[in-house]
Amino acid sequence: MTSPRHPGPDVTTVLGKTVLVLRAFTPEDRGVRLIELGRRTGLPKGTLHRLCGDLVATGLLERHDDRYRLGRLMFELGMRASVERDLLEVAMPYLQELRAAVDETVHLGVREGAEVVYVAKVVGHRQVTAPSRAGGRLGLHCTAVGKALLAHAPPEVVENVIADGLQRRAPRTLTAPGLLMAQLQQVRETGVAFEFEESTVGLVCVGAPVFGPDDDVVAAVSVAGPVTRFNPRLHATRVGSTAQRISATLIRQELSRS
């Protein structure tokens, strides 16, 4: 079980029902039938049909044949409101430089509750099977980017992650709290985090935290590749340096505004 991302909407109101429907879509969805939306939301078919029609009319949803998906207006509003927009604008040149140097998949992630939200995914020329995607989420305990974030999270966040249960995503996922705590201590001491086939069989990864002006961790950078060709320990220094350079730029930018 995972911690809730946000307080649940009040489904006695139209706004609450609207939020419930919009949250029902996942990053993997390419189109969802009304019957499936009903299963996910628990809303009556008639109510859901009328609501989806209104959302299509406003551009928040799109309908193709008998399937619905999030509309372009959702993307536009998200880009206007995103608190990660400045972070992404600062980080992207460094992420692209890192990807060019290692030719593997580079991630930028932020923490939301007990999960990593992937803000960016820059793919190398050599493809790798990874469960991550821009806008997608994974647990903090089973990825390098997640461990880099969790190691510097408030103690109550770590406690909640452990209390919710360390979900096993692959045979090598850390499910023992003591082992996870030991790894988080290593992350704090060395500045880098590792994943060895913990989110997906065959995938290894190295990550490092990005600090903001108040010395809080605001994001993490990672590089992932297949275990057959990528040794994350050999790239720890490069990934750590990239995270430090993003941190320095964020801090300079904030100081220039004050």
mmCIF file of N, CA and C in Angstrom, residues 41-176:
data_model
loop_
_atom_site.group_PDB
_atom_site.id
_atom_site.type_symbol
_atom_site.label_atom_id
_atom_site.label_comp_id
_atom_site.label_asym_id
_atom_site.label_seq_id
_atom_site.Cartn_x
_atom_site.Cartn_y
_atom_site.Cartn_z
ATOM 1 N N THR A 41 -13.313 5.011 -10.987
ATOM 2 C CA THR A 41 -13.836 6.119 -10.195
ATOM 3 C C THR A 41 -14.979 5.731 -9.272
ATOM 4 N N GLY A 42 -15.727 4.691 -9.638
ATOM 5 C CA GLY A 42 -16.891 4.321 -8.867
ATOM 6 C C GLY A 42 -18.107 5.203 -9.117
ATOM 7 N N LEU A 43 -18.034 6.067 -10.125
ATOM 8 C CA LEU A 43 -19.153 6.957 -10.428
ATOM 9 C C LEU A 43 -20.210 6.220 -11.245
ATOM 10 N N PRO A 44 -21.503 6.564 -11.060
ATOM 11 C CA PRO A 44 -22.561 5.961 -11.874
ATOM 12 C C PRO A 44 -22.357 6.263 -13.358
ATOM 13 N N LYS A 45 -22.787 5.348 -14.206
ATOM 14 C CA LYS A 45 -22.557 5.475 -15.646
ATOM 15 C C LYS A 45 -23.144 6.765 -16.211
ATOM 16 N N GLY A 46 -24.366 7.104 -15.821
ATOM 17 C CA GLY A 46 -24.993 8.308 -16.342
ATOM 18 C C GLY A 46 -24.242 9.561 -15.941
ATOM 19 N N THR A 47 -23.880 9.651 -14.666
ATOM 20 C CA THR A 47 -23.108 10.801 -14.178
ATOM 21 C C THR A 47 -21.782 10.906 -14.912
ATOM 22 N N LEU A 48 -21.096 9.777 -15.051
ATOM 23 C CA LEU A 48 -19.787 9.762 -15.691
ATOM 24 C C LEU A 48 -19.892 10.153 -17.164
ATOM 25 N N HIS A 49 -20.916 9.682 -17.849
ATOM 26 C CA HIS A 49 -21.095 9.999 -19.265
ATOM 27 C C HIS A 49 -21.299 11.501 -19.463
ATOM 28 N N ARG A 50 -22.145 12.111 -18.632
ATOM 29 C CA ARG A 50 -22.383 13.558 -18.735
ATOM 30 C C ARG A 50 -21.121 14.345 -18.415
ATOM 31 N N LEU A 51 -20.401 13.921 -17.377
ATOM 32 C CA LEU A 51 -19.194 14.630 -16.965
ATOM 33 C C LEU A 51 -18.117 14.544 -18.034
ATOM 34 N N CYS A 52 -17.939 13.359 -18.606
ATOM 35 C CA CYS A 52 -16.929 13.207 -19.656
ATOM 36 C C CYS A 52 -17.292 14.055 -20.878
ATOM 37 N N GLY A 53 -18.585 14.141 -21.178
ATOM 38 C CA GLY A 53 -19.006 14.986 -22.288
ATOM 39 C C GLY A 53 -18.645 16.439 -22.057
ATOM 40 N N ASP A 54 -18.860 16.920 -20.830
ATOM 41 C CA ASP A 54 -18.501 18.301 -20.501
ATOM 42 C C ASP A 54 -16.983 18.508 -20.576
ATOM 43 N N LEU A 55 -16.215 17.528 -20.128
ATOM 44 C CA LEU A 55 -14.759 17.647 -20.144
ATOM 45 C C LEU A 55 -14.221 17.632 -21.575
ATOM 46 N N VAL A 56 -14.853 16.857 -22.440
ATOM 47 C CA VAL A 56 -14.473 16.860 -23.849
ATOM 48 C C VAL A 56 -14.776 18.224 -24.464
ATOM 49 N N ALA A 57 -15.923 18.797 -24.143
ATOM 50 C CA ALA A 57 -16.318 20.097 -24.689
ATOM 51 C C ALA A 57 -15.357 21.203 -24.270
ATOM 52 N N THR A 58 -14.772 21.089 -23.075
ATOM 53 C CA THR A 58 -13.845 22.119 -22.597
ATOM 54 C C THR A 58 -12.406 21.874 -23.032
ATOM 55 N N GLY A 59 -12.108 20.688 -23.564
ATOM 56 C CA GLY A 59 -10.747 20.384 -23.992
ATOM 57 C C GLY A 59 -9.900 19.686 -22.959
ATOM 58 N N LEU A 60 -10.476 19.428 -21.772
ATOM 59 C CA LEU A 60 -9.712 18.721 -20.744
ATOM 60 C C LEU A 60 -9.597 17.231 -21.059
ATOM 61 N N LEU A 61 -10.561 16.690 -21.786
ATOM 62 C CA LEU A 61 -10.492 15.320 -22.292
ATOM 63 C C LEU A 61 -10.664 15.340 -23.804
ATOM 64 N N GLU A 62 -10.169 14.301 -24.458
ATOM 65 C CA GLU A 62 -10.409 14.063 -25.874
ATOM 66 C C GLU A 62 -11.064 12.697 -26.017
ATOM 67 N N ARG A 63 -11.946 12.567 -27.016
ATOM 68 C CA ARG A 63 -12.595 11.280 -27.257
ATOM 69 C C ARG A 63 -12.305 10.825 -28.674
ATOM 70 N N HIS A 64 -11.860 9.590 -28.781
ATOM 71 C CA HIS A 64 -11.615 8.960 -30.076
ATOM 72 C C HIS A 64 -12.369 7.633 -30.083
ATOM 73 N N ASP A 65 -13.361 7.551 -30.962
ATOM 74 C CA ASP A 65 -14.256 6.389 -30.978
ATOM 75 C C ASP A 65 -14.905 6.250 -29.598
ATOM 76 N N ASP A 66 -14.682 5.129 -28.930
ATOM 77 C CA ASP A 66 -15.317 4.944 -27.617
ATOM 78 C C ASP A 66 -14.319 5.065 -26.472
ATOM 79 N N ARG A 67 -13.185 5.722 -26.728
ATOM 80 C CA ARG A 67 -12.144 5.836 -25.709
ATOM 81 C C ARG A 67 -11.856 7.306 -25.392
ATOM 82 N N TYR A 68 -11.532 7.545 -24.117
ATOM 83 C CA TYR A 68 -11.190 8.890 -23.667
ATOM 84 C C TYR A 68 -9.708 8.939 -23.279
ATOM 85 N N ARG A 69 -9.147 10.128 -23.433
ATOM 86 C CA ARG A 69 -7.786 10.369 -22.950
ATOM 87 C C ARG A 69 -7.677 11.832 -22.545
ATOM 88 N N LEU A 70 -6.643 12.169 -21.753
ATOM 89 C CA LEU A 70 -6.446 13.546 -21.323
ATOM 90 C C LEU A 70 -6.223 14.437 -22.536
ATOM 91 N N GLY A 71 -6.824 15.631 -22.527
ATOM 92 C CA GLY A 71 -6.739 16.539 -23.658
ATOM 93 C C GLY A 71 -5.527 17.449 -23.608
ATOM 94 N N ARG A 72 -5.309 18.156 -24.703
ATOM 95 C CA ARG A 72 -4.160 19.051 -24.791
ATOM 96 C C ARG A 72 -4.250 20.200 -23.804
ATOM 97 N N LEU A 73 -5.456 20.601 -23.455
ATOM 98 C CA LEU A 73 -5.588 21.682 -22.486
ATOM 99 C C LEU A 73 -4.983 21.290 -21.147
ATOM 100 N N MET A 74 -5.066 20.028 -20.784
ATOM 101 C CA MET A 74 -4.439 19.567 -19.545
ATOM 102 C C MET A 74 -2.934 19.781 -19.598
ATOM 103 N N PHE A 75 -2.332 19.469 -20.747
ATOM 104 C CA PHE A 75 -0.886 19.664 -20.915
ATOM 105 C C PHE A 75 -0.535 21.145 -20.824
ATOM 106 N N GLU A 76 -1.312 21.990 -21.499
ATOM 107 C CA GLU A 76 -1.032 23.415 -21.493
ATOM 108 C C GLU A 76 -1.130 23.991 -20.089
ATOM 109 N N LEU A 77 -2.165 23.622 -19.374
ATOM 110 C CA LEU A 77 -2.332 24.121 -18.009
ATOM 111 C C LEU A 77 -1.228 23.608 -17.095
ATOM 112 N N GLY A 78 -0.855 22.341 -17.287
ATOM 113 C CA GLY A 78 0.205 21.774 -16.480
ATOM 114 C C GLY A 78 1.525 22.489 -16.671
ATOM 115 N N MET A 79 1.831 22.843 -17.918
ATOM 116 C CA MET A 79 3.087 23.535 -18.192
ATOM 117 C C MET A 79 3.078 24.947 -17.606
ATOM 118 N N ARG A 80 1.917 25.578 -17.556
ATOM 119 C CA ARG A 80 1.839 26.913 -16.971
ATOM 120 C C ARG A 80 1.994 26.875 -15.459
ATOM 121 N N ALA A 81 1.417 25.844 -14.846
ATOM 122 C CA ALA A 81 1.355 25.790 -13.391
ATOM 123 C C ALA A 81 2.500 25.031 -12.753
ATOM 124 N N SER A 82 3.242 24.252 -13.512
ATOM 125 C CA SER A 82 4.209 23.321 -12.942
ATOM 126 C C SER A 82 5.285 24.036 -12.137
ATOM 127 N N VAL A 83 5.435 23.608 -10.895
ATOM 128 C CA VAL A 83 6.507 24.158 -10.066
ATOM 129 C C VAL A 83 7.862 23.627 -10.509
ATOM 130 N N GLU A 84 7.854 22.573 -11.339
ATOM 131 C CA GLU A 84 9.113 22.007 -11.814
ATOM 132 C C GLU A 84 9.611 22.664 -13.105
ATOM 133 N N ARG A 85 8.843 23.642 -13.644
ATOM 134 C CA ARG A 85 9.224 24.211 -14.936
ATOM 135 C C ARG A 85 10.603 24.869 -14.880
ATOM 136 N N ASP A 86 10.845 25.704 -13.853
ATOM 137 C CA ASP A 86 12.148 26.356 -13.725
ATOM 138 C C ASP A 86 13.247 25.331 -13.538
ATOM 139 N N LEU A 87 12.973 24.312 -12.748
ATOM 140 C CA LEU A 87 13.948 23.240 -12.536
ATOM 141 C C LEU A 87 14.306 22.572 -13.850
ATOM 142 N N LEU A 88 13.311 22.260 -14.643
ATOM 143 C CA LEU A 88 13.548 21.570 -15.907
ATOM 144 C C LEU A 88 14.335 22.448 -16.875
ATOM 145 N N GLU A 89 14.015 23.739 -16.918
ATOM 146 C CA GLU A 89 14.724 24.643 -17.816
ATOM 147 C C GLU A 89 16.201 24.752 -17.438
ATOM 148 N N VAL A 90 16.476 24.755 -16.153
ATOM 149 C CA VAL A 90 17.867 24.809 -15.695
ATOM 150 C C VAL A 90 18.584 23.495 -15.962
ATOM 151 N N ALA A 91 17.909 22.390 -15.674
ATOM 152 C CA ALA A 91 18.572 21.087 -15.695
ATOM 153 C C ALA A 91 18.771 20.515 -17.095
ATOM 154 N N MET A 92 17.893 20.823 -18.034
ATOM 155 C CA MET A 92 17.908 20.123 -19.314
ATOM 156 C C MET A 92 19.251 20.181 -20.049
ATOM 157 N N PRO A 93 19.932 21.325 -20.126
ATOM 158 C CA PRO A 93 21.245 21.311 -20.808
ATOM 159 C C PRO A 93 22.237 20.343 -20.170
ATOM 160 N N TYR A 94 22.215 20.260 -18.847
ATOM 161 C CA TYR A 94 23.117 19.347 -18.146
ATOM 162 C C TYR A 94 22.710 17.893 -18.366
ATOM 163 N N LEU A 95 21.407 17.638 -18.404
ATOM 164 C CA LEU A 95 20.929 16.278 -18.659
ATOM 165 C C LEU A 95 21.329 15.828 -20.065
ATOM 166 N N GLN A 96 21.199 16.712 -21.035
ATOM 167 C CA GLN A 96 21.564 16.367 -22.411
ATOM 168 C C GLN A 96 23.069 16.150 -22.537
ATOM 169 N N GLU A 97 23.842 16.952 -21.813
ATOM 170 C CA GLU A 97 25.297 16.774 -21.813
ATOM 171 C C GLU A 97 25.673 15.426 -21.195
ATOM 172 N N LEU A 98 25.000 15.064 -20.110
ATOM 173 C CA LEU A 98 25.257 13.780 -19.454
ATOM 174 C C LEU A 98 24.884 12.622 -20.372
ATOM 175 N N ARG A 99 23.739 12.731 -21.023
ATOM 176 C CA ARG A 99 23.319 11.677 -21.949
ATOM 177 C C ARG A 99 24.303 11.515 -23.085
ATOM 178 N N ALA A 100 24.836 12.615 -23.613
ATOM 179 C CA ALA A 100 25.815 12.545 -24.695
ATOM 180 C C ALA A 100 27.102 11.869 -24.235
ATOM 181 N N ALA A 101 27.459 12.071 -22.974
ATOM 182 C CA ALA A 101 28.701 11.501 -22.449
ATOM 183 C C ALA A 101 28.594 10.006 -22.203
ATOM 184 N N VAL A 102 27.428 9.536 -21.729
ATOM 185 C CA VAL A 102 27.298 8.128 -21.357
ATOM 186 C C VAL A 102 26.495 7.312 -22.366
ATOM 187 N N ASP A 103 25.711 8.000 -23.207
ATOM 188 C CA ASP A 103 24.838 7.357 -24.197
ATOM 189 C C ASP A 103 23.940 6.305 -23.560
ATOM 190 N N GLU A 104 23.405 6.654 -22.407
ATOM 191 C CA GLU A 104 22.411 5.823 -21.735
ATOM 192 C C GLU A 104 21.245 6.718 -21.319
ATOM 193 N N THR A 105 20.236 6.154 -20.689
ATOM 194 C CA THR A 105 19.033 6.894 -20.345
ATOM 195 C C THR A 105 19.246 7.721 -19.076
ATOM 196 N N VAL A 106 18.954 9.013 -19.179
ATOM 197 C CA VAL A 106 19.145 9.962 -18.084
ATOM 198 C C VAL A 106 17.783 10.404 -17.560
ATOM 199 N N HIS A 107 17.658 10.478 -16.234
ATOM 200 C CA HIS A 107 16.397 10.882 -15.608
ATOM 201 C C HIS A 107 16.592 12.104 -14.719
ATOM 202 N N LEU A 108 15.511 12.871 -14.595
ATOM 203 C CA LEU A 108 15.398 13.898 -13.562
ATOM 204 C C LEU A 108 14.089 13.622 -12.842
ATOM 205 N N GLY A 109 14.165 13.459 -11.522
ATOM 206 C CA GLY A 109 12.974 13.127 -10.756
ATOM 207 C C GLY A 109 12.815 14.004 -9.534
ATOM 208 N N VAL A 110 11.585 14.167 -9.086
ATOM 209 C CA VAL A 110 11.286 14.885 -7.853
ATOM 210 C C VAL A 110 10.448 13.969 -6.962
ATOM 211 N N ARG A 111 10.421 14.286 -5.681
ATOM 212 C CA ARG A 111 9.637 13.483 -4.756
ATOM 213 C C ARG A 111 8.262 14.084 -4.556
ATOM 214 N N GLU A 112 7.255 13.234 -4.615
ATOM 215 C CA GLU A 112 5.909 13.622 -4.209
ATOM 216 C C GLU A 112 5.375 12.520 -3.310
ATOM 217 N N GLY A 113 5.277 12.835 -2.032
ATOM 218 C CA GLY A 113 4.856 11.830 -1.068
ATOM 219 C C GLY A 113 5.855 10.696 -1.006
ATOM 220 N N ALA A 114 5.382 9.474 -1.235
ATOM 221 C CA ALA A 114 6.228 8.285 -1.163
ATOM 222 C C ALA A 114 6.651 7.795 -2.543
ATOM 223 N N GLU A 115 6.600 8.690 -3.541
ATOM 224 C CA GLU A 115 6.908 8.278 -4.904
ATOM 225 C C GLU A 115 7.868 9.244 -5.576
ATOM 226 N N VAL A 116 8.547 8.736 -6.590
ATOM 227 C CA VAL A 116 9.301 9.566 -7.519
ATOM 228 C C VAL A 116 8.374 9.951 -8.663
ATOM 229 N N VAL A 117 8.368 11.228 -9.007
ATOM 230 C CA VAL A 117 7.710 11.680 -10.223
ATOM 231 C C VAL A 117 8.813 12.046 -11.212
ATOM 232 N N TYR A 118 8.813 11.397 -12.359
ATOM 233 C CA TYR A 118 9.855 11.651 -13.355
ATOM 234 C C TYR A 118 9.509 12.899 -14.155
ATOM 235 N N VAL A 119 10.308 13.940 -13.978
ATOM 236 C CA VAL A 119 10.100 15.213 -14.666
ATOM 237 C C VAL A 119 10.651 15.154 -16.082
ATOM 238 N N ALA A 120 11.738 14.414 -16.273
ATOM 239 C CA ALA A 120 12.351 14.309 -17.597
ATOM 240 C C ALA A 120 13.002 12.947 -17.764
ATOM 241 N N LYS A 121 12.992 12.469 -18.994
ATOM 242 C CA LYS A 121 13.673 11.237 -19.364
ATOM 243 C C LYS A 121 14.330 11.471 -20.721
ATOM 244 N N VAL A 122 15.652 11.462 -20.744
ATOM 245 C CA VAL A 122 16.414 11.720 -21.965
ATOM 246 C C VAL A 122 17.054 10.401 -22.384
ATOM 247 N N VAL A 123 16.596 9.855 -23.490
ATOM 248 C CA VAL A 123 16.994 8.508 -23.905
ATOM 249 C C VAL A 123 18.237 8.559 -24.787
ATOM 250 N N GLY A 124 19.154 7.622 -24.553
ATOM 251 C CA GLY A 124 20.338 7.507 -25.381
ATOM 252 C C GLY A 124 20.039 6.817 -26.700
ATOM 253 N N HIS A 125 21.031 6.748 -27.562
ATOM 254 C CA HIS A 125 20.856 6.080 -28.853
ATOM 255 C C HIS A 125 20.642 4.579 -28.673
ATOM 256 N N ARG A 126 21.176 4.040 -27.587
ATOM 257 C CA ARG A 126 21.014 2.621 -27.300
ATOM 258 C C ARG A 126 19.839 2.457 -26.346
ATOM 259 N N GLN A 127 18.783 1.869 -26.815
ATOM 260 C CA GLN A 127 17.556 1.760 -26.040
ATOM 261 C C GLN A 127 17.735 0.799 -24.859
ATOM 262 N N VAL A 128 16.965 1.067 -23.804
ATOM 263 C CA VAL A 128 16.969 0.203 -22.634
ATOM 264 C C VAL A 128 15.529 0.080 -22.141
ATOM 265 N N THR A 129 15.168 -1.100 -21.712
ATOM 266 C CA THR A 129 13.830 -1.311 -21.167
ATOM 267 C C THR A 129 13.809 -0.829 -19.720
ATOM 268 N N ALA A 130 13.021 0.221 -19.468
ATOM 269 C CA ALA A 130 12.942 0.795 -18.130
ATOM 270 C C ALA A 130 11.484 1.130 -17.823
ATOM 271 N N PRO A 131 11.083 1.006 -16.556
ATOM 272 C CA PRO A 131 9.692 1.283 -16.198
ATOM 273 C C PRO A 131 9.381 2.769 -16.090
ATOM 274 N N SER A 132 10.391 3.623 -16.216
ATOM 275 C CA SER A 132 10.199 5.062 -16.046
ATOM 276 C C SER A 132 9.656 5.702 -17.320
ATOM 277 N N ARG A 133 8.952 6.822 -17.116
ATOM 278 C CA ARG A 133 8.524 7.667 -18.231
ATOM 279 C C ARG A 133 8.244 9.056 -17.684
ATOM 280 N N ALA A 134 8.422 10.077 -18.520
ATOM 281 C CA ALA A 134 8.164 11.448 -18.082
ATOM 282 C C ALA A 134 6.719 11.563 -17.615
ATOM 283 N N GLY A 135 6.546 12.057 -16.410
ATOM 284 C CA GLY A 135 5.221 12.157 -15.821
ATOM 285 C C GLY A 135 4.805 10.918 -15.059
ATOM 286 N N GLY A 136 5.580 9.840 -15.161
ATOM 287 C CA GLY A 136 5.272 8.602 -14.466
ATOM 288 C C GLY A 136 5.811 8.601 -13.042
ATOM 289 N N ARG A 137 5.430 7.587 -12.300
ATOM 290 C CA ARG A 137 5.792 7.474 -10.891
ATOM 291 C C ARG A 137 6.328 6.084 -10.574
ATOM 292 N N LEU A 138 7.250 6.033 -9.612
ATOM 293 C CA LEU A 138 7.730 4.767 -9.061
ATOM 294 C C LEU A 138 7.973 4.965 -7.567
ATOM 295 N N GLY A 139 8.137 3.864 -6.856
ATOM 296 C CA GLY A 139 8.431 3.949 -5.438
ATOM 297 C C GLY A 139 9.823 4.507 -5.183
ATOM 298 N N LEU A 140 9.989 5.161 -4.053
ATOM 299 C CA LEU A 140 11.281 5.753 -3.711
ATOM 300 C C LEU A 140 12.336 4.703 -3.390
ATOM 301 N N HIS A 141 11.919 3.542 -2.890
ATOM 302 C CA HIS A 141 12.865 2.575 -2.344
ATOM 303 C C HIS A 141 13.537 1.693 -3.387
ATOM 304 N N CYS A 142 13.034 1.697 -4.630
ATOM 305 C CA CYS A 142 13.519 0.702 -5.594
ATOM 306 C C CYS A 142 14.238 1.309 -6.792
ATOM 307 N N THR A 143 14.554 2.600 -6.742
ATOM 308 C CA THR A 143 15.288 3.248 -7.839
ATOM 309 C C THR A 143 16.418 4.087 -7.263
ATOM 310 N N ALA A 144 17.439 4.325 -8.067
ATOM 311 C CA ALA A 144 18.550 5.163 -7.613
ATOM 312 C C ALA A 144 18.103 6.602 -7.404
ATOM 313 N N VAL A 145 17.303 7.114 -8.330
ATOM 314 C CA VAL A 145 16.823 8.486 -8.183
ATOM 315 C C VAL A 145 15.937 8.595 -6.950
ATOM 316 N N GLY A 146 15.143 7.560 -6.672
ATOM 317 C CA GLY A 146 14.295 7.564 -5.494
ATOM 318 C C GLY A 146 15.088 7.508 -4.197
ATOM 319 N N LYS A 147 16.116 6.675 -4.151
ATOM 320 C CA LYS A 147 16.936 6.587 -2.945
ATOM 321 C C LYS A 147 17.675 7.890 -2.681
ATOM 322 N N ALA A 148 18.134 8.562 -3.758
ATOM 323 C CA ALA A 148 18.809 9.849 -3.596
ATOM 324 C C ALA A 148 17.866 10.876 -2.978
ATOM 325 N N LEU A 149 16.593 10.819 -3.357
ATOM 326 C CA LEU A 149 15.591 11.717 -2.776
ATOM 327 C C LEU A 149 15.229 11.311 -1.350
ATOM 328 N N LEU A 150 15.028 10.018 -1.145
ATOM 329 C CA LEU A 150 14.593 9.523 0.164
ATOM 330 C C LEU A 150 15.657 9.720 1.229
ATOM 331 N N ALA A 151 16.917 9.614 0.847
ATOM 332 C CA ALA A 151 18.005 9.759 1.817
ATOM 333 C C ALA A 151 18.017 11.143 2.462
ATOM 334 N N HIS A 152 17.498 12.133 1.751
ATOM 335 C CA HIS A 152 17.503 13.506 2.256
ATOM 336 C C HIS A 152 16.103 14.012 2.584
ATOM 337 N N ALA A 153 15.136 13.099 2.617
ATOM 338 C CA ALA A 153 13.765 13.464 2.967
ATOM 339 C C ALA A 153 13.621 13.568 4.486
ATOM 340 N N PRO A 154 12.601 14.267 4.969
ATOM 341 C CA PRO A 154 12.352 14.322 6.417
ATOM 342 C C PRO A 154 12.165 12.919 6.986
ATOM 343 N N PRO A 155 12.546 12.700 8.244
ATOM 344 C CA PRO A 155 12.445 11.364 8.852
ATOM 345 C C PRO A 155 11.051 10.764 8.772
ATOM 346 N N GLU A 156 10.018 11.597 8.868
ATOM 347 C CA GLU A 156 8.656 11.054 8.834
ATOM 348 C C GLU A 156 8.317 10.468 7.466
ATOM 349 N N VAL A 157 8.949 10.993 6.406
ATOM 350 C CA VAL A 157 8.722 10.436 5.068
ATOM 351 C C VAL A 157 9.305 9.028 4.988
ATOM 352 N N VAL A 158 10.518 8.874 5.492
ATOM 353 C CA VAL A 158 11.152 7.550 5.499
ATOM 354 C C VAL A 158 10.321 6.581 6.329
ATOM 355 N N GLU A 159 9.849 7.041 7.468
ATOM 356 C CA GLU A 159 9.016 6.188 8.323
ATOM 357 C C GLU A 159 7.743 5.751 7.606
ATOM 358 N N ASN A 160 7.130 6.684 6.877
ATOM 359 C CA ASN A 160 5.893 6.358 6.161
ATOM 360 C C ASN A 160 6.147 5.371 5.033
ATOM 361 N N VAL A 161 7.267 5.546 4.325
ATOM 362 C CA VAL A 161 7.608 4.622 3.234
ATOM 363 C C VAL A 161 7.760 3.208 3.785
ATOM 364 N N ILE A 162 8.449 3.079 4.899
ATOM 365 C CA ILE A 162 8.654 1.760 5.502
ATOM 366 C C ILE A 162 7.343 1.209 6.059
ATOM 367 N N ALA A 163 6.564 2.070 6.704
ATOM 368 C CA ALA A 163 5.297 1.625 7.295
ATOM 369 C C ALA A 163 4.315 1.152 6.227
ATOM 370 N N ASP A 164 4.363 1.766 5.046
ATOM 371 C CA ASP A 164 3.464 1.374 3.952
ATOM 372 C C ASP A 164 3.860 0.041 3.330
ATOM 373 N N GLY A 165 5.062 -0.430 3.652
ATOM 374 C CA GLY A 165 5.536 -1.686 3.083
ATOM 375 C C GLY A 165 6.391 -1.444 1.847
ATOM 376 N N LEU A 166 7.531 -2.078 1.779
ATOM 377 C CA LEU A 166 8.452 -1.913 0.655
ATOM 378 C C LEU A 166 8.059 -2.909 -0.427
ATOM 379 N N GLN A 167 7.273 -2.427 -1.356
ATOM 380 C CA GLN A 167 6.704 -3.306 -2.388
ATOM 381 C C GLN A 167 7.798 -3.922 -3.251
ATOM 382 N N ARG A 168 7.699 -5.214 -3.465
ATOM 383 C CA ARG A 168 8.669 -5.916 -4.305
ATOM 384 C C ARG A 168 8.273 -5.767 -5.770
ATOM 385 N N ARG A 169 9.130 -5.117 -6.550
ATOM 386 C CA ARG A 169 8.898 -4.939 -7.985
ATOM 387 C C ARG A 169 9.717 -5.919 -8.823
ATOM 388 N N ALA A 170 10.764 -6.471 -8.228
ATOM 389 C CA ALA A 170 11.652 -7.412 -8.923
ATOM 390 C C ALA A 170 12.296 -8.285 -7.852
ATOM 391 N N PRO A 171 12.922 -9.388 -8.255
ATOM 392 C CA PRO A 171 13.509 -10.278 -7.253
ATOM 393 C C PRO A 171 14.523 -9.613 -6.322
ATOM 394 N N ARG A 172 15.217 -8.557 -6.805
ATOM 395 C CA ARG A 172 16.249 -7.927 -5.990
ATOM 396 C C ARG A 172 15.786 -6.643 -5.315
ATOM 397 N N THR A 173 14.493 -6.355 -5.347
ATOM 398 C CA THR A 173 13.983 -5.171 -4.644
ATOM 399 C C THR A 173 14.274 -5.271 -3.152
ATOM 400 N N LEU A 174 14.717 -4.157 -2.560
ATOM 401 C CA LEU A 174 14.940 -4.129 -1.121
ATOM 402 C C LEU A 174 13.592 -4.114 -0.406
ATOM 403 N N THR A 175 13.329 -5.121 0.385
ATOM 404 C CA THR A 175 12.087 -5.177 1.152
ATOM 405 C C THR A 175 12.348 -5.206 2.658
ATOM 406 N N ALA A 176 13.617 -5.262 3.061
ATOM 407 C CA ALA A 176 13.981 -5.263 4.484
ATOM 408 C C ALA A 176 14.294 -3.827 4.902
#
